[in-house]
PDB file of C-alpha atoms and ligand atoms in Angstrom:
ATOM      1  CA  UNK C  11       0.000   0.000   0.000  1.00 30.00           C
ATOM      2  CA  UNK C  12       1.635   3.296  -1.123  1.00 36.00           C
ATOM      3  CA  UNK C  13       0.860   6.077   1.379  1.00 36.00           C
ATOM      4  CA  UNK C  14       0.467   9.438  -0.374  1.00 35.00           C
ATOM      5  CA  UNK C  15       3.510  11.586   0.441  1.00 38.00           C
ATOM      6  CA  UNK C  16       1.409  14.542   1.469  1.00 40.00           C
ATOM      7  CA  UNK C  17      -1.705  12.678   2.578  1.00 37.00           C
ATOM      8  CA  UNK C  18       0.082  10.840   5.370  1.00 37.00           C
ATOM      9  CA  UNK C  19      -2.576   8.168   5.719  1.00 36.00           C
ATOM     10  CA  UNK C  20      -4.826   8.842   2.772  1.00 37.00           C
ATOM     11  CA  UNK C  21      -7.528  10.804   4.601  1.00 36.00           C
ATOM     12  CA  UNK C  22     -11.119  10.966   3.406  1.00 38.00           C
ATOM     13  CA  UNK C  23     -11.142  10.070  -0.262  1.00 38.00           C
ATOM     14  CA  UNK C  24      -7.477   9.010  -0.109  1.00 39.00           C
ATOM     15  CA  UNK C  25      -4.577  10.999  -1.626  1.00 52.00           C
ATOM     16  CA  UNK C  26      -3.172  14.306  -0.332  1.00 66.00           C
ATOM     17  CA  UNK C  27      -4.141  17.963  -0.806  1.00 79.00           C
ATOM     18  CA  UNK C  28      -4.718  19.421  -4.254  1.00 97.00           C
ATOM     19  CA  UNK C  29      -1.309  20.714  -5.467  1.00 98.00           C
ATOM     20  CA  UNK C  30      -0.957  24.015  -7.328  1.00 98.00           C
ATOM     21  CA  UNK C  31       2.316  25.036  -9.002  1.00 98.00           C
ATOM     22  CA  UNK C  32       2.545  28.851  -9.252  1.00 98.00           C
ATOM     23  CA  UNK C  33       5.306  30.554 -11.290  1.00 98.00           C
ATOM     24  CA  UNK C  34       5.434  34.201 -10.144  1.00 98.00           C
ATOM     25  CA  UNK C  35       7.073  37.026 -12.146  1.00 97.00           C
ATOM     26  CA  UNK C  36       9.370  38.269  -9.412  1.00 97.00           C
ATOM     27  CA  UNK C  37       9.300  40.764  -6.517  1.00 97.00           C
ATOM     28  CA  UNK C  38       9.770  43.963  -8.530  1.00 97.00           C
ATOM     29  CA  UNK C  39       7.047  46.145  -6.998  1.00 97.00           C
ATOM     30  CA  UNK C  40       4.720  46.735  -4.088  1.00 97.00           C
ATOM     31  CA  UNK C  41       1.929  45.428  -6.303  1.00 98.00           C
ATOM     32  CA  UNK C  42       3.788  42.129  -6.850  1.00 98.00           C
ATOM     33  CA  UNK C  43       4.467  41.725  -3.138  1.00 98.00           C
ATOM     34  CA  UNK C  44       0.750  42.137  -2.382  1.00 98.00           C
ATOM     35  CA  UNK C  45      -0.134  39.731  -5.208  1.00 98.00           C
ATOM     36  CA  UNK C  46       2.240  37.066  -3.855  1.00 98.00           C
ATOM     37  CA  UNK C  47       0.912  37.467  -0.308  1.00 98.00           C
ATOM     38  CA  UNK C  48      -2.667  37.101  -1.550  1.00 98.00           C
ATOM     39  CA  UNK C  49      -1.837  33.885  -3.431  1.00 98.00           C
ATOM     40  CA  UNK C  50       0.106  32.322  -0.550  1.00 98.00           C
ATOM     41  CA  UNK C  51      -2.502  33.193   2.097  1.00 98.00           C
ATOM     42  CA  UNK C  52      -5.424  32.089  -0.081  1.00 98.00           C
ATOM     43  CA  UNK C  53      -3.827  28.724  -0.880  1.00 98.00           C
ATOM     44  CA  UNK C  54      -3.387  28.040   2.840  1.00 97.00           C
ATOM     45  CA  UNK C  55      -6.970  29.079   3.584  1.00 98.00           C
ATOM     46  CA  UNK C  56      -8.248  26.856   0.760  1.00 97.00           C
ATOM     47  CA  UNK C  57      -6.225  23.811   1.906  1.00 97.00           C
ATOM     48  CA  UNK C  58      -4.341  23.803  -1.400  1.00 98.00           C
ATOM     49  CA  UNK C  59      -0.669  22.711  -1.322  1.00 98.00           C
ATOM     50  CA  UNK C  60       1.227  25.557  -3.066  1.00 98.00           C
ATOM     51  CA  UNK C  61       4.551  25.135  -4.870  1.00 98.00           C
ATOM     52  CA  UNK C  62       5.766  28.709  -5.518  1.00 98.00           C
ATOM     53  CA  UNK C  63       8.669  30.123  -7.543  1.00 98.00           C
ATOM     54  CA  UNK C  64      10.005  33.687  -8.098  1.00 97.00           C
ATOM     55  CA  UNK C  65      11.482  34.154 -11.605  1.00 97.00           C
ATOM     56  CA  UNK C  66      13.263  37.480 -10.909  1.00 96.00           C
ATOM     57  CA  UNK C  67      11.473  38.872 -13.994  1.00 96.00           C
ATOM     58  CA  UNK C  68      13.171  36.349 -16.303  1.00 97.00           C
ATOM     59  CA  UNK C  69      11.044  34.345 -18.759  1.00 98.00           C
ATOM     60  CA  UNK C  70      13.494  31.457 -18.851  1.00 98.00           C
ATOM     61  CA  UNK C  71      13.105  31.032 -15.092  1.00 98.00           C
ATOM     62  CA  UNK C  72       9.314  30.940 -15.387  1.00 98.00           C
ATOM     63  CA  UNK C  73       9.532  28.331 -18.152  1.00 98.00           C
ATOM     64  CA  UNK C  74      11.906  26.228 -16.027  1.00 98.00           C
ATOM     65  CA  UNK C  75       9.515  26.472 -13.061  1.00 98.00           C
ATOM     66  CA  UNK C  76       6.548  25.366 -15.194  1.00 98.00           C
ATOM     67  CA  UNK C  77       8.618  22.398 -16.460  1.00 98.00           C
ATOM     68  CA  UNK C  78       9.466  21.410 -12.906  1.00 98.00           C
ATOM     69  CA  UNK C  79       5.769  21.526 -11.947  1.00 98.00           C
ATOM     70  CA  UNK C  80       5.007  19.245 -14.915  1.00 98.00           C
ATOM     71  CA  UNK C  81       7.680  16.808 -13.712  1.00 98.00           C
ATOM     72  CA  UNK C  82       6.230  16.916 -10.184  1.00 98.00           C
ATOM     73  CA  UNK C  83       2.804  16.124 -11.669  1.00 98.00           C
ATOM     74  CA  UNK C  84       1.010  18.982  -9.873  1.00 98.00           C
ATOM     75  CA  UNK C  85      -2.759  19.058 -10.356  1.00 98.00           C
ATOM     76  CA  UNK C  86      -2.942  22.636 -11.710  1.00 98.00           C
ATOM     77  CA  UNK C  87      -0.375  25.200 -12.904  1.00 98.00           C
ATOM     78  CA  UNK C  88      -0.948  28.964 -12.666  1.00 98.00           C
ATOM     79  CA  UNK C  89       1.388  31.817 -13.603  1.00 98.00           C
ATOM     80  CA  UNK C  90       1.652  35.493 -14.460  1.00 98.00           C
ATOM     81  CA  UNK C  91       3.603  35.611 -17.767  1.00 98.00           C
ATOM     82  CA  UNK C  92       6.366  38.201 -17.451  1.00 98.00           C
ATOM     83  CA  UNK C  93       6.045  38.964 -21.200  1.00 98.00           C
ATOM     84  CA  UNK C  94       3.282  38.173 -23.722  1.00 98.00           C
ATOM     85  CA  UNK C  95       5.223  36.032 -26.211  1.00 98.00           C
ATOM     86  CA  UNK C  96       7.199  32.763 -26.217  1.00 98.00           C
ATOM     87  CA  UNK C  97       4.947  30.468 -24.171  1.00 98.00           C
ATOM     88  CA  UNK C  98       3.472  28.041 -26.733  1.00 98.00           C
ATOM     89  CA  UNK C  99       6.103  25.309 -26.363  1.00 98.00           C
ATOM     90  CA  UNK C 100       5.949  24.963 -22.581  1.00 98.00           C
ATOM     91  CA  UNK C 101       2.161  25.356 -22.520  1.00 98.00           C
ATOM     92  CA  UNK C 102       1.876  22.528 -25.067  1.00 98.00           C
ATOM     93  CA  UNK C 103       4.054  20.387 -22.749  1.00 98.00           C
ATOM     94  CA  UNK C 104       1.608  21.071 -19.887  1.00 98.00           C
ATOM     95  CA  UNK C 105      -1.327  20.206 -22.154  1.00 98.00           C
ATOM     96  CA  UNK C 106       0.350  16.941 -23.219  1.00 98.00           C
ATOM     97  CA  UNK C 107       0.827  16.134 -19.532  1.00 98.00           C
ATOM     98  CA  UNK C 108      -2.893  16.829 -18.948  1.00 97.00           C
ATOM     99  CA  UNK C 109      -2.140  19.584 -16.434  1.00 98.00           C
ATOM    100  CA  UNK C 110      -4.579  22.527 -16.762  1.00 98.00           C
ATOM    101  CA  UNK C 111      -3.065  26.034 -16.755  1.00 98.00           C
ATOM    102  CA  UNK C 112      -4.592  29.245 -15.390  1.00 98.00           C
ATOM    103  CA  UNK C 113      -3.198  32.668 -16.390  1.00 98.00           C
ATOM    104  CA  UNK C 114      -3.298  35.323 -13.655  1.00 98.00           C
ATOM    105  CA  UNK C 115      -2.545  39.053 -13.867  1.00 98.00           C
ATOM    106  CA  UNK C 116      -0.780  39.115 -17.242  1.00 98.00           C
ATOM    107  CA  UNK C 117      -1.805  37.557 -20.571  1.00 95.00           C
ATOM    108  CA  UNK C 118      -0.015  35.683 -23.357  1.00 97.00           C
ATOM    109  CA  UNK C 119      -0.352  36.465 -27.085  1.00 97.00           C
ATOM    110  CA  UNK C 120      -0.664  32.800 -28.152  1.00 95.00           C
ATOM    111  CA  UNK C 121      -3.494  32.326 -30.699  1.00 93.00           C
ATOM    112  CA  UNK C 122      -4.141  28.824 -29.305  1.00 96.00           C
ATOM    113  CA  UNK C 123      -6.709  29.434 -26.575  1.00 95.00           C
ATOM    114  CA  UNK C 124      -6.756  25.711 -25.696  1.00 97.00           C
ATOM    115  CA  UNK C 125      -3.361  26.137 -23.986  1.00 98.00           C
ATOM    116  CA  UNK C 126      -4.943  27.604 -20.845  1.00 98.00           C
ATOM    117  CA  UNK C 127      -8.306  27.298 -19.098  1.00 98.00           C
ATOM    118  CA  UNK C 128      -8.876  30.947 -18.193  1.00 98.00           C
ATOM    119  CA  UNK C 129      -7.367  34.401 -17.571  1.00 98.00           C
ATOM    120  CA  UNK C 130      -7.948  36.141 -14.228  1.00 98.00           C
ATOM    121  CA  UNK C 131      -6.821  39.759 -14.040  1.00 98.00           C
ATOM    122  CA  UNK C 132      -7.324  43.366 -15.070  1.00 98.00           C
ATOM    123  CA  UNK C 133      -8.138  45.137 -18.318  1.00 98.00           C
ATOM    124  CA  UNK C 134      -4.868  47.049 -18.769  1.00 98.00           C
ATOM    125  CA  UNK C 135      -6.121  48.947 -21.820  1.00 98.00           C
ATOM    126  CA  UNK C 136      -8.956  50.315 -19.676  1.00 98.00           C
ATOM    127  CA  UNK C 137      -6.418  51.326 -17.028  1.00 98.00           C
ATOM    128  CA  UNK C 138      -4.418  53.251 -19.655  1.00 98.00           C
ATOM    129  CA  UNK C 139      -7.604  54.882 -20.913  1.00 98.00           C
ATOM    130  CA  UNK C 140      -8.497  56.013 -17.385  1.00 98.00           C
ATOM    131  CA  UNK C 141      -5.081  57.662 -17.045  1.00 98.00           C
ATOM    132  CA  UNK C 142      -5.581  59.378 -20.415  1.00 98.00           C
ATOM    133  CA  UNK C 143      -9.077  60.546 -19.476  1.00 98.00           C
ATOM    134  CA  UNK C 144      -7.730  62.110 -16.270  1.00 98.00           C
ATOM    135  CA  UNK C 145      -5.047  63.969 -18.278  1.00 98.00           C
ATOM    136  CA  UNK C 146      -7.564  65.128 -20.918  1.00 98.00           C
ATOM    137  CA  UNK C 147      -9.771  66.481 -18.122  1.00 97.00           C
ATOM    138  CA  UNK C 148      -6.918  68.079 -16.173  1.00 97.00           C
ATOM    139  CA  UNK C 149      -5.268  69.741 -19.190  1.00 97.00           C
ATOM    140  CA  UNK C 150      -8.252  70.129 -21.530  1.00 92.00           C
ATOM    141  CA  UNK C 151      -8.223  73.918 -21.268  1.00 92.00           C
ATOM    142  CA  UNK C 152      -4.412  74.325 -21.291  1.00 92.00           C
ATOM    143  CA  UNK C 153      -3.308  77.087 -23.717  1.00 91.00           C
ATOM    144  CA  UNK C 154      -0.153  75.643 -25.274  1.00 95.00           C
ATOM    145  CA  UNK C 155       1.319  72.187 -25.797  1.00 97.00           C
ATOM    146  CA  UNK C 156       1.302  69.716 -22.890  1.00 98.00           C
ATOM    147  CA  UNK C 157       4.636  67.848 -22.753  1.00 98.00           C
ATOM    148  CA  UNK C 158       4.206  64.304 -21.425  1.00 98.00           C
ATOM    149  CA  UNK C 159       6.924  61.832 -20.435  1.00 98.00           C
ATOM    150  CA  UNK C 160       6.000  58.151 -20.014  1.00 99.00           C
ATOM    151  CA  UNK C 161       7.663  55.493 -17.855  1.00 99.00           C
ATOM    152  CA  UNK C 162       6.671  52.186 -19.453  1.00 98.00           C
ATOM    153  CA  UNK C 163       6.465  48.864 -17.651  1.00 98.00           C
ATOM    154  CA  UNK C 164       8.540  45.792 -18.517  1.00 98.00           C
ATOM    155  CA  UNK C 165       9.203  45.698 -22.281  1.00 98.00           C
ATOM    156  CA  UNK C 166       6.926  43.158 -23.968  1.00 98.00           C
ATOM    157  CA  UNK C 167       4.642  42.687 -20.963  1.00 98.00           C
ATOM    158  CA  UNK C 168       0.869  42.890 -21.351  1.00 98.00           C
ATOM    159  CA  UNK C 169       0.478  45.750 -18.837  1.00 98.00           C
ATOM    160  CA  UNK C 170       3.147  47.833 -20.583  1.00 98.00           C
ATOM    161  CA  UNK C 171       1.745  47.213 -24.076  1.00 98.00           C
ATOM    162  CA  UNK C 172      -1.874  47.772 -23.081  1.00 98.00           C
ATOM    163  CA  UNK C 173      -1.444  50.705 -20.677  1.00 98.00           C
ATOM    164  CA  UNK C 174       0.566  52.479 -23.402  1.00 98.00           C
ATOM    165  CA  UNK C 175      -2.142  51.770 -25.994  1.00 98.00           C
ATOM    166  CA  UNK C 176      -5.090  52.799 -23.824  1.00 98.00           C
ATOM    167  CA  UNK C 177      -3.450  56.094 -22.867  1.00 98.00           C
ATOM    168  CA  UNK C 178      -2.351  56.884 -26.427  1.00 98.00           C
ATOM    169  CA  UNK C 179      -5.841  56.174 -27.832  1.00 98.00           C
ATOM    170  CA  UNK C 180      -7.444  58.671 -25.437  1.00 98.00           C
ATOM    171  CA  UNK C 181      -4.979  61.538 -25.935  1.00 98.00           C
ATOM    172  CA  UNK C 182      -4.576  61.075 -29.704  1.00 97.00           C
ATOM    173  CA  UNK C 183      -7.479  63.367 -30.735  1.00 96.00           C
ATOM    174  CA  UNK C 184      -5.924  66.367 -28.979  1.00 96.00           C
ATOM    175  CA  UNK C 185      -2.808  67.592 -30.884  1.00 96.00           C
ATOM    176  CA  UNK C 186      -1.566  69.667 -27.963  1.00 97.00           C
ATOM    177  CA  UNK C 187      -0.929  66.507 -25.902  1.00 98.00           C
ATOM    178  CA  UNK C 188       2.604  65.464 -26.872  1.00 98.00           C
ATOM    179  CA  UNK C 189       4.463  62.406 -25.508  1.00 98.00           C
ATOM    180  CA  UNK C 190       7.982  63.852 -25.793  1.00 98.00           C
ATOM    181  CA  UNK C 191       9.750  60.811 -24.245  1.00 98.00           C
ATOM    182  CA  UNK C 192       8.694  57.233 -23.463  1.00 98.00           C
ATOM    183  CA  UNK C 193      10.982  54.519 -22.060  1.00 98.00           C
ATOM    184  CA  UNK C 194      10.800  51.438 -19.848  1.00 98.00           C
ATOM    185  CA  UNK C 195      11.462  51.816 -16.140  1.00 98.00           C
ATOM    186  CA  UNK C 196      10.997  48.023 -15.720  1.00 98.00           C
ATOM    187  CA  UNK C 197       8.215  48.542 -13.101  1.00 98.00           C
ATOM    188  CA  UNK C 198      10.852  49.288 -10.415  1.00 98.00           C
ATOM    189  CA  UNK C 199      11.541  52.382  -8.275  1.00 98.00           C
ATOM    190  CA  UNK C 200      15.277  52.333  -9.002  1.00 98.00           C
ATOM    191  CA  UNK C 201      14.922  52.208 -12.779  1.00 98.00           C
ATOM    192  CA  UNK C 202      12.021  54.663 -12.716  1.00 98.00           C
ATOM    193  CA  UNK C 203      14.220  57.168 -10.855  1.00 98.00           C
ATOM    194  CA  UNK C 204      17.139  56.615 -13.243  1.00 98.00           C
ATOM    195  CA  UNK C 205      15.032  57.106 -16.387  1.00 99.00           C
ATOM    196  CA  UNK C 206      13.253  60.162 -14.940  1.00 99.00           C
ATOM    197  CA  UNK C 207      16.691  61.708 -14.219  1.00 98.00           C
ATOM    198  CA  UNK C 208      17.492  61.231 -17.910  1.00 98.00           C
ATOM    199  CA  UNK C 209      14.152  62.745 -18.983  1.00 98.00           C
ATOM    200  CA  UNK C 210      14.767  65.783 -16.747  1.00 98.00           C
ATOM    201  CA  UNK C 211      18.171  66.329 -18.389  1.00 98.00           C
ATOM    202  CA  UNK C 212      16.991  65.822 -21.991  1.00 98.00           C
ATOM    203  CA  UNK C 213      13.576  67.533 -21.968  1.00 98.00           C
ATOM    204  CA  UNK C 214      13.360  71.356 -21.891  1.00 97.00           C
ATOM    205  CA  UNK C 215       9.767  71.183 -20.635  1.00 98.00           C
ATOM    206  CA  UNK C 216       7.895  68.383 -18.794  1.00 98.00           C
ATOM    207  CA  UNK C 217       4.312  69.052 -17.712  1.00 98.00           C
ATOM    208  CA  UNK C 218       3.123  65.502 -16.926  1.00 98.00           C
ATOM    209  CA  UNK C 219       4.551  62.084 -16.047  1.00 99.00           C
ATOM    210  CA  UNK C 220       2.464  59.025 -16.928  1.00 99.00           C
ATOM    211  CA  UNK C 221       3.954  56.049 -15.034  1.00 99.00           C
ATOM    212  CA  UNK C 222       2.702  52.517 -15.825  1.00 98.00           C
ATOM    213  CA  UNK C 223       3.053  51.658 -12.127  1.00 98.00           C
ATOM    214  CA  UNK C 224       3.361  53.382  -8.754  1.00 98.00           C
ATOM    215  CA  UNK C 225       6.866  52.121  -7.998  1.00 98.00           C
ATOM    216  CA  UNK C 226       8.279  53.916 -11.039  1.00 98.00           C
ATOM    217  CA  UNK C 227       6.282  57.048 -10.121  1.00 98.00           C
ATOM    218  CA  UNK C 228       7.729  56.952  -6.580  1.00 98.00           C
ATOM    219  CA  UNK C 229      11.247  56.624  -7.982  1.00 98.00           C
ATOM    220  CA  UNK C 230      10.551  59.497 -10.384  1.00 99.00           C
ATOM    221  CA  UNK C 231       9.401  61.703  -7.487  1.00 98.00           C
ATOM    222  CA  UNK C 232      12.896  61.320  -5.952  1.00 98.00           C
ATOM    223  CA  UNK C 233      14.458  62.437  -9.258  1.00 98.00           C
ATOM    224  CA  UNK C 234      12.059  65.378  -9.648  1.00 98.00           C
ATOM    225  CA  UNK C 235      12.790  66.620  -6.104  1.00 98.00           C
ATOM    226  CA  UNK C 236      16.545  66.154  -6.604  1.00 98.00           C
ATOM    227  CA  UNK C 237      16.235  68.403  -9.670  1.00 98.00           C
ATOM    228  CA  UNK C 238      14.678  71.100  -7.488  1.00 98.00           C
ATOM    229  CA  UNK C 239      11.178  70.747  -8.916  1.00 98.00           C
ATOM    230  CA  UNK C 240       7.910  70.101  -7.054  1.00 98.00           C
ATOM    231  CA  UNK C 241       6.203  66.778  -7.944  1.00 98.00           C
ATOM    232  CA  UNK C 242       2.425  67.174  -8.237  1.00 98.00           C
ATOM    233  CA  UNK C 243       2.813  70.873  -9.052  1.00 98.00           C
ATOM    234  CA  UNK C 244       5.680  71.611 -11.507  1.00 98.00           C
ATOM    235  CA  UNK C 245       5.228  68.127 -12.954  1.00 98.00           C
ATOM    236  CA  UNK C 246       1.812  66.473 -12.554  1.00 98.00           C
ATOM    237  CA  UNK C 247       1.893  62.690 -12.082  1.00 98.00           C
ATOM    238  CA  UNK C 248      -0.642  59.992 -12.952  1.00 98.00           C
ATOM    239  CA  UNK C 249       0.214  56.344 -12.175  1.00 98.00           C
ATOM    240  CA  UNK C 250      -1.344  52.877 -11.971  1.00 98.00           C
ATOM    241  CA  UNK C 251      -1.631  50.279  -9.163  1.00 98.00           C
ATOM    242  CA  UNK C 252      -2.851  51.983  -5.956  1.00 98.00           C
ATOM    243  CA  UNK C 253      -0.269  50.672  -3.471  1.00 98.00           C
ATOM    244  CA  UNK C 254      -0.194  52.327  -0.039  1.00 98.00           C
ATOM    245  CA  UNK C 255       2.965  54.395  -0.682  1.00 98.00           C
ATOM    246  CA  UNK C 256       1.405  55.890  -3.818  1.00 98.00           C
ATOM    247  CA  UNK C 257      -1.860  56.690  -2.061  1.00 98.00           C
ATOM    248  CA  UNK C 258       0.202  58.403   0.642  1.00 98.00           C
ATOM    249  CA  UNK C 259       2.039  60.439  -2.024  1.00 98.00           C
ATOM    250  CA  UNK C 260      -1.369  61.274  -3.551  1.00 98.00           C
ATOM    251  CA  UNK C 261      -2.645  62.381  -0.132  1.00 98.00           C
ATOM    252  CA  UNK C 262       0.521  64.493   0.223  1.00 98.00           C
ATOM    253  CA  UNK C 263      -0.037  66.109  -3.194  1.00 98.00           C
ATOM    254  CA  UNK C 264       3.087  64.622  -4.824  1.00 98.00           C
ATOM    255  CA  UNK C 265       1.008  62.449  -7.188  1.00 98.00           C
ATOM    256  CA  UNK C 266      -2.188  63.785  -8.772  1.00 98.00           C
ATOM    257  CA  UNK C 267      -4.161  60.686  -9.796  1.00 98.00           C
ATOM    258  CA  UNK C 268      -3.867  56.912  -9.284  1.00 98.00           C
ATOM    259  CA  UNK C 269      -5.659  54.271 -11.353  1.00 98.00           C
ATOM    260  CA  UNK C 270      -6.134  51.105  -9.297  1.00 98.00           C
ATOM    261  CA  UNK C 271      -4.934  47.687 -10.457  1.00 98.00           C
ATOM    262  CA  UNK C 272      -6.118  45.021  -8.020  1.00 97.00           C
ATOM    263  CA  UNK C 273      -3.388  42.535  -6.913  1.00 98.00           C
ATOM    264  CA  UNK C 274      -5.607  40.584  -4.497  1.00 97.00           C
ATOM    265  CA  UNK C 275      -6.322  37.737  -6.932  1.00 98.00           C
ATOM    266  CA  UNK C 276      -5.699  34.903  -4.458  1.00 98.00           C
ATOM    267  CA  UNK C 277      -9.256  34.016  -3.363  1.00 98.00           C
ATOM    268  CA  UNK C 278     -10.651  33.986  -6.937  1.00 98.00           C
ATOM    269  CA  UNK C 279      -7.627  32.006  -8.141  1.00 98.00           C
ATOM    270  CA  UNK C 280      -8.137  29.275  -5.547  1.00 98.00           C
ATOM    271  CA  UNK C 281     -11.829  28.947  -6.476  1.00 98.00           C
ATOM    272  CA  UNK C 282     -10.794  28.571 -10.115  1.00 98.00           C
ATOM    273  CA  UNK C 283      -8.096  26.012  -9.213  1.00 98.00           C
ATOM    274  CA  UNK C 284     -10.663  23.816  -7.441  1.00 98.00           C
ATOM    275  CA  UNK C 285     -13.137  24.078 -10.324  1.00 98.00           C
ATOM    276  CA  UNK C 286     -10.503  23.347 -12.971  1.00 97.00           C
ATOM    277  CA  UNK C 287      -9.098  20.446 -10.914  1.00 97.00           C
ATOM    278  CA  UNK C 288     -12.616  18.985 -10.758  1.00 96.00           C
ATOM    279  CA  UNK C 289     -12.934  19.298 -14.525  1.00 95.00           C
ATOM    280  CA  UNK C 290     -15.640  21.948 -14.266  1.00 96.00           C
ATOM    281  CA  UNK C 291     -16.160  24.576 -16.986  1.00 96.00           C
ATOM    282  CA  UNK C 292     -14.861  28.083 -16.113  1.00 98.00           C
ATOM    283  CA  UNK C 293     -15.318  31.386 -18.008  1.00 97.00           C
ATOM    284  CA  UNK C 294     -12.466  32.116 -20.483  1.00 97.00           C
ATOM    285  CA  UNK C 295     -11.767  35.525 -18.901  1.00 97.00           C
ATOM    286  CA  UNK C 296     -12.501  36.882 -15.432  1.00 98.00           C
ATOM    287  CA  UNK C 297     -11.735  40.577 -14.867  1.00 97.00           C
ATOM    288  CA  UNK C 298     -11.169  42.066 -11.442  1.00 94.00           C
ATOM    289  CA  UNK C 299     -13.024  45.121 -10.169  1.00 91.00           C
ATOM    290  CA  UNK C 300     -10.907  48.227  -9.581  1.00 95.00           C
ATOM    291  CA  UNK C 301     -11.366  51.942  -9.072  1.00 97.00           C
ATOM    292  CA  UNK C 302      -9.407  55.229  -9.307  1.00 98.00           C
ATOM    293  CA  UNK C 303      -8.149  57.593  -6.618  1.00 98.00           C
ATOM    294  CA  UNK C 304      -7.919  61.359  -6.305  1.00 98.00           C
ATOM    295  CA  UNK C 305      -6.502  63.112  -3.245  1.00 98.00           C
ATOM    296  CA  UNK C 306      -9.717  62.954  -1.203  1.00 98.00           C
ATOM    297  CA  UNK C 307     -10.450  59.268  -1.888  1.00 98.00           C
ATOM    298  CA  UNK C 308      -6.799  58.378  -1.235  1.00 98.00           C
ATOM    299  CA  UNK C 309      -6.984  60.016   2.206  1.00 98.00           C
ATOM    300  CA  UNK C 310     -10.203  58.092   2.913  1.00 98.00           C
ATOM    301  CA  UNK C 311      -8.780  54.751   1.721  1.00 98.00           C
ATOM    302  CA  UNK C 312      -5.410  54.885   3.505  1.00 98.00           C
ATOM    303  CA  UNK C 313      -6.453  53.775   7.023  1.00 96.00           C
ATOM    304  CA  UNK C 314      -7.852  50.432   5.802  1.00 94.00           C
ATOM    305  CA  UNK C 315      -5.478  49.904   2.862  1.00 93.00           C
ATOM    306  CA  UNK C 316      -4.312  46.238   2.939  1.00 86.00           C
ATOM    307  CA  UNK C 317      -1.235  46.831   0.709  1.00 92.00           C
TER     308      UNK C 317
HETATM  309  C1  GZL J 634      -0.261  44.538 -13.368  1.00 63.62           C
HETATM  310  C2  GZL J 634       1.046  43.906 -12.958  1.00 63.62           C
HETATM  311  C3  GZL J 634       2.118  44.923 -12.941  1.00 63.62           C
HETATM  312  C4  GZL J 634       1.884  46.008 -11.905  1.00 63.62           C
HETATM  313  C5  GZL J 634       3.284  46.307 -11.532  1.00 63.62           C
HETATM  314  O1  GZL J 634      -1.276  43.609 -13.257  1.00 63.62           O
HETATM  315  O2  GZL J 634       1.406  42.886 -13.870  1.00 63.62           O
HETATM  316  O3  GZL J 634       3.338  44.281 -12.613  1.00 63.62           O
HETATM  317  O4  GZL J 634       1.204  47.117 -12.414  1.00 63.62           O
HETATM  318  C6  GZL J 634       3.856  44.908 -11.435  1.00 63.62           C
HETATM  319  O5  GZL J 634       3.443  47.003 -10.331  1.00 63.62           O
HETATM  320  O6  GZL J 634       5.229  44.930 -11.408  1.00 63.62           O
END
C-alpha cells in the first residue's frame, strides 16, 4: 500500500491535498508583493498545497519552473507571464501532460486558446484609458502644448503594451498633448528614478509624467525633487496600481491621480483552481473590479489599505 507523500494516511477520499504550481514574475514592486501574499494566504486558507517560484522577472526562469511543476505532476499550474510572447512550447508540454493552466494578472499572445483554461486579471487597456481621461480632463483647457513623459512597464509585458495603448488612444485626438519621451522603467523604483533623471536632463519642458506603475512614479518623485522641482505641481503625475505608498504620495499632493490595479487575486484564483481540478467549466476571462483615486479618496482609503 503506497501512502500518499502529502496525505500521510490517505484521509477521506485518499490521496493528499490538491497541489498548485505557481510561477510568479518576481518581486519587482509593491503590487507584486501584495499579489504574492494574496496567493500564498489564499492557498493556505483553501487547503491547497502551493509550490511557488520567483522568476526574478526572467522568462526562462518561469519556463523552467513550469517544467518542474510538470515533472512533479502537480494538479494545476498557474502563472503570471512576465512577457506576452514565447509560451506556446511549454504550454503545449503542460497540455500533453494533462495539467490545466490558469493565467493570472498578465496575458499571453498565443493564438491557441486551448493552452490555458482561463485568464484572471485586469483590463490594462482600460487602465491606460483612465489615465488618459484624467489627463484630458486636467489639461483640456491648457493654452499651449502639454509635454508628457512616459515610464513604461517591462518591455513586452501585457500591462506595458496595453497601458501604453489605452493612454495613447485617449490623448490622440488632442494635438496639444505630446508624448515627448517614453521609455521602460521596468516597473521598479530604481529604474524609474534613473530614467526620470534622464528625462529631466533631456527635456526642456515636462508638464506631466504618466507612469505605468506606482513604484516607477515613486522613484521618479525622488528624481524630480533632486532636480529642485515640485512633484504634483511643476510636474503632474498619474500612475497605476494603488499601493499604499502611492496613495500616501497622492494624499501628500506629490502624485495627482492613481488608477487602481487590483493585486488581491488569491481568493478567486483558488476557487478557479478547485473548479478546474474537478474538470468543471470556467469562463475564459474573469476581470477584477478596480477603481481610481484622487486626493480625497486616497486620504479616505489609507487607514484600511491592505497593501
Ligand atoms: C499589473 C502587474 C504589474 C503592476 C506592476 O497587473 O502585472 O506588474 O502594475 C507589477 O506594479 O510589477
